[in-house]
Short mmCIF file of C-alpha atoms in Angstrom, two decimals:
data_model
loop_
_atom_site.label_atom_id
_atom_site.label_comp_id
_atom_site.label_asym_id
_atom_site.label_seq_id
_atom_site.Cartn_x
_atom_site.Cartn_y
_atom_site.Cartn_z
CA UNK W 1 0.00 0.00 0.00
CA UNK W 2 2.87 2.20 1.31
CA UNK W 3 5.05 2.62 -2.57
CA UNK W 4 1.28 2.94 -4.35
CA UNK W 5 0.47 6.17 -2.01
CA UNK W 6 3.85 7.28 -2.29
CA UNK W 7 3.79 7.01 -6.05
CA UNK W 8 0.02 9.36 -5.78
CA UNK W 9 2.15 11.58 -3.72
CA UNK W 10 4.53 12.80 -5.46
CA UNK W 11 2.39 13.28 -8.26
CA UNK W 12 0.43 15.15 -6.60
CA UNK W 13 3.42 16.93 -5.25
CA UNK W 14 4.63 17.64 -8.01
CA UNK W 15 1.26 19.09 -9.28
CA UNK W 16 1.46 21.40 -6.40
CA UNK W 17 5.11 22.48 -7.19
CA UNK W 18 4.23 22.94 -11.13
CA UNK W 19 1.47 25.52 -10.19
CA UNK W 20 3.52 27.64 -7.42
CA UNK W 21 5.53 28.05 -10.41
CA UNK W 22 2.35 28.88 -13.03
CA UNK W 23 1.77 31.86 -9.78
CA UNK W 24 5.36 33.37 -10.30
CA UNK W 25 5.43 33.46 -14.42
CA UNK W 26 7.94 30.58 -14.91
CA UNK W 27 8.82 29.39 -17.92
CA UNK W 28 8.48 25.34 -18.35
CA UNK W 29 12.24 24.72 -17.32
CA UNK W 30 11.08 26.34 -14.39
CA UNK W 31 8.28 24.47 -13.75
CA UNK W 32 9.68 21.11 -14.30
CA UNK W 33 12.62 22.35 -12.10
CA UNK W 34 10.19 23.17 -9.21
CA UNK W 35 8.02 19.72 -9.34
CA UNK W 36 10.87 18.29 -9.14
CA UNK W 37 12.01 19.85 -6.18
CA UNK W 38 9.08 19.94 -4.85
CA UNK W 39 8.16 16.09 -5.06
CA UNK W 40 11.43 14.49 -4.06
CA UNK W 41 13.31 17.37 -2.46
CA UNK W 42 12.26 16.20 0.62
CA UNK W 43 13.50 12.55 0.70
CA UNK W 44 16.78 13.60 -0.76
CA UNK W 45 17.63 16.13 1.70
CA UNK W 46 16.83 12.92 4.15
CA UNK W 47 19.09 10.76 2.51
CA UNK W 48 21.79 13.29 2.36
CA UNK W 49 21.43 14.30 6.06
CA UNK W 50 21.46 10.78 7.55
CA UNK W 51 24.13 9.44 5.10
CA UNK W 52 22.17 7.25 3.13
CA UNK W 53 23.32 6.02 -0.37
CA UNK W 54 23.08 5.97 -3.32
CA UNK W 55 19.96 8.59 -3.07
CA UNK W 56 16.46 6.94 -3.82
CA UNK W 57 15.70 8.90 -6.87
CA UNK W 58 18.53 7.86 -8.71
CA UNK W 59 18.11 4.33 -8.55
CA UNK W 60 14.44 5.10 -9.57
CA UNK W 61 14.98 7.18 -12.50
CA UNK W 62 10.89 6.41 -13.49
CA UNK W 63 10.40 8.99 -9.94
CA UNK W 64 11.90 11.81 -12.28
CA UNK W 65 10.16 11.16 -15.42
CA UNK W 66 6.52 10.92 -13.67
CA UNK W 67 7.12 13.86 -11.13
CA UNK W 68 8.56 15.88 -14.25
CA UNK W 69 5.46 14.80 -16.68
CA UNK W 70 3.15 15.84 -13.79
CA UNK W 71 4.43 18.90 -13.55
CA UNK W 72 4.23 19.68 -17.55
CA UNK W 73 0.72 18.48 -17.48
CA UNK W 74 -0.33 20.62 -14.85
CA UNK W 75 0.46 23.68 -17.15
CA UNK W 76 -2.39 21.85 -19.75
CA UNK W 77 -4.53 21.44 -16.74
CA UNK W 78 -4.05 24.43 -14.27
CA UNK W 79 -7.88 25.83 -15.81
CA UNK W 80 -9.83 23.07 -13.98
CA UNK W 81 -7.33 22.53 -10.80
CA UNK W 82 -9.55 24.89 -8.27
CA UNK W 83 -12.55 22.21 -9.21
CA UNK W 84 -10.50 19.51 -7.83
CA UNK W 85 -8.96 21.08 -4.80
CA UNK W 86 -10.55 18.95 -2.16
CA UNK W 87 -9.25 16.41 -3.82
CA UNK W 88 -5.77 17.17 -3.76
CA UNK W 89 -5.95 18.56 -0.26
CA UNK W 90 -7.01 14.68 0.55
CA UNK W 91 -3.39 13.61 -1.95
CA UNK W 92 -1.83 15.99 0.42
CA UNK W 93 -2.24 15.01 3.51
CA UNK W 94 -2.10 10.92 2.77
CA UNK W 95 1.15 11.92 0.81
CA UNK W 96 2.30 14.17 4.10
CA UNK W 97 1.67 10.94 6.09
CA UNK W 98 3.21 8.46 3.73
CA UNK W 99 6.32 10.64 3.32
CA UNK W 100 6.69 10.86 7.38
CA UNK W 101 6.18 6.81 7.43
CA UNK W 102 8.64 6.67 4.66
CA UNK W 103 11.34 8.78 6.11
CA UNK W 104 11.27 6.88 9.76
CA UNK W 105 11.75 3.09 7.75
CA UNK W 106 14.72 4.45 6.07
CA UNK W 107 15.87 5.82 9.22
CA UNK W 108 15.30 2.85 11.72
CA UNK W 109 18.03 0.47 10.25
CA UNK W 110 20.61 2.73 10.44
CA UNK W 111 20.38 2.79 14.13
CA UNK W 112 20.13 6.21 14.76
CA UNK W 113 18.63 7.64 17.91
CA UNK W 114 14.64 8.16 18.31
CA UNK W 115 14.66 11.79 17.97
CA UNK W 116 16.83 11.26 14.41
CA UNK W 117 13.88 9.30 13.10
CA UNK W 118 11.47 11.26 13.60
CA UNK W 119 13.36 14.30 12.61
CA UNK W 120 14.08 11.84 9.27
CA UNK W 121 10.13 11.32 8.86
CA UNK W 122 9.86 15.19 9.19
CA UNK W 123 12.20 16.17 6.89
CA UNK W 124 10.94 13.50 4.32
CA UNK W 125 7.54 15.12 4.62
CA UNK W 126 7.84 18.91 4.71
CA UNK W 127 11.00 19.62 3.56
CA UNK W 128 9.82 19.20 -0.40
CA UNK W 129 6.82 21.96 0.12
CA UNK W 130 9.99 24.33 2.13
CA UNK W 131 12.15 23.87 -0.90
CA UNK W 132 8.87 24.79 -3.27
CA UNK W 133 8.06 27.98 -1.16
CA UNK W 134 11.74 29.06 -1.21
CA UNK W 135 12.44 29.38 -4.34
CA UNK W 136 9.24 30.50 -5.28
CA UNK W 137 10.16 33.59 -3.29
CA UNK W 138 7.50 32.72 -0.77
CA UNK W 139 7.73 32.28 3.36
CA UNK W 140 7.09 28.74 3.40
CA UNK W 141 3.43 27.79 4.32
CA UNK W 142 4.67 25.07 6.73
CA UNK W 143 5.39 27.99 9.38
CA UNK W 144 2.82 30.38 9.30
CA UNK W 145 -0.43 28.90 8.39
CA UNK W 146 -2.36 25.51 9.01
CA UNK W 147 -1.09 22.55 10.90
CA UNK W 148 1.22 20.56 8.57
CA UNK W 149 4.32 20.01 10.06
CA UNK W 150 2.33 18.98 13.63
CA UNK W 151 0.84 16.19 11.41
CA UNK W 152 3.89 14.64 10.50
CA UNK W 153 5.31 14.81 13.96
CA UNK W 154 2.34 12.87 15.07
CA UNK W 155 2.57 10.41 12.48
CA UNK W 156 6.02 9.55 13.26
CA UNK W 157 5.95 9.44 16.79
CA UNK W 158 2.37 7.50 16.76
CA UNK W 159 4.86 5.25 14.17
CA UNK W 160 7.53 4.52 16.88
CA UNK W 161 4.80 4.18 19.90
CA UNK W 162 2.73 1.76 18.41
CA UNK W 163 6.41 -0.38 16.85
CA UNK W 164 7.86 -0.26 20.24
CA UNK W 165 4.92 -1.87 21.81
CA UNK W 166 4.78 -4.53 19.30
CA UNK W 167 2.36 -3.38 16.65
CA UNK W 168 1.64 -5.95 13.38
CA UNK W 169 3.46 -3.52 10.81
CA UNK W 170 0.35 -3.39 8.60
CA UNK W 171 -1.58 -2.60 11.20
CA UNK W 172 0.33 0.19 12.64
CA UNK W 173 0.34 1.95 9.12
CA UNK W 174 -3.39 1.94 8.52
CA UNK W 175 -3.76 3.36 12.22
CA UNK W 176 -0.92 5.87 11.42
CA UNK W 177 -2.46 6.66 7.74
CA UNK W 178 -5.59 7.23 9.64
CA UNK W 179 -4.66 9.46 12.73
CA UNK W 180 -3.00 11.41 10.54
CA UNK W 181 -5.75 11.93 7.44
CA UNK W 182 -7.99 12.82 10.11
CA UNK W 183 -5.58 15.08 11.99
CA UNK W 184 -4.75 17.20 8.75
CA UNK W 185 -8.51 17.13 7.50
CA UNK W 186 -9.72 18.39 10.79
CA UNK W 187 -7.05 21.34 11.20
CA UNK W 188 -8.03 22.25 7.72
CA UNK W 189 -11.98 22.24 8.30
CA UNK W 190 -11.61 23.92 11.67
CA UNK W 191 -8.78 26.23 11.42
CA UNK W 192 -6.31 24.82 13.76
CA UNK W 193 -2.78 26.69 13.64
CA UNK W 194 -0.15 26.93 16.51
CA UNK W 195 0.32 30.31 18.14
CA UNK W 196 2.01 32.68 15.92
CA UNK W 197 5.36 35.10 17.09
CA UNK W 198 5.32 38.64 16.17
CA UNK W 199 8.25 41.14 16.46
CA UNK W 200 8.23 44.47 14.98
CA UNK W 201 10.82 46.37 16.95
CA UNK W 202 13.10 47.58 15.30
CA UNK W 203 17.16 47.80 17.35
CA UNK W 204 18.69 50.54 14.95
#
């Protein structure tokens, strides 16, 4: 179940990524460039980071062609996206979860400590959109609007809980692909957002 919703994922990511770039003018280099980016940018930071080679993507070359084809078709279909935004906010957040579940597995056999794991899941899962804001000139959404980056946090913690006590594997990631849906669907219906930091004054 896990590589099928990974495989929706970053198609979807890098649907997301191709029309950040549509807002800012780019030209299709550009676009392809920032699904890219946006899609796997996340799990190869990861791999970097903890050390772990050779890098997924390049052993899965087919990752680069689909993400990269997304993103070009987006620019035929960017017209009818805002009919289907529900549904991608749903691709979202299982692709959020499946990235966090992703980045703790690769993690856990390299025997690094808890708090590396989940940092690992994090990074996997939020680090693609941070990339996609960034060079889209944008303050990345993951800090200052709905919860996102909570979600994964929960998903890979809820991960290592439920392993440590002895979980069946399958059954641990339908209860984590579920806490976490619901999680992200119900800070998106109801607004939820940590507590924001303001500081305007100026030292000069």
């Amino acid at each position: 179940m896990l590589p099928l919703i990974y495989l929706i994922a970053i198609t979807a990511e890098a649907m997301s990524g191709a029309l950040a770039a549509g807002r800012r003018d780019m030209d299709f280099f550009g676009v392809a460039v920032i699904a890219f980016v946006t899609a796997l940018g996340g799990g190869t930071i990861r791999d970097v980071v903890l050390g772990h080679y050779p890098i997924g993507w390049t052993q899965h070359p087919e990752y680069v062609y689909l993400v990269i084809a997304a993103g070009l078709a987006t620019t035929l279909l960017a017209h009818f996206m805002h009919h289907m935004k529900s549904i991608f906010l749903m691709l979202d957040a299982l692709g959020l979860v499946a990235f966090s579940l992703i980045g703790c597995n690769v993690a856990l056999p390299l025997d690094y400590p808890v708090v590396v794991v989940i940092m690992a899941g994090m990074i996997t899962g939020i680090c693609g959109g941070i990339l996609r804001d960034v060079l889209c000139n944008q303050v990345p959404v993951v800090f200052c609007r709905e919860l996102y980056a909570s979600v994964s946090l929960l998903v890979c913690a809820l991960f290592l809980v439920l392993r440590h006590l002895g979980v069946d594997a399958d059954l641990t990631t339908v209860i984590c692909f579920a806490a976490g849906f619901a999680f992200r669907m119900l800070a998106l219906r109801f607004g939820w957002k940590l507590p924001t930091f303001s500081y305007q004054q100026r030292w000069d």
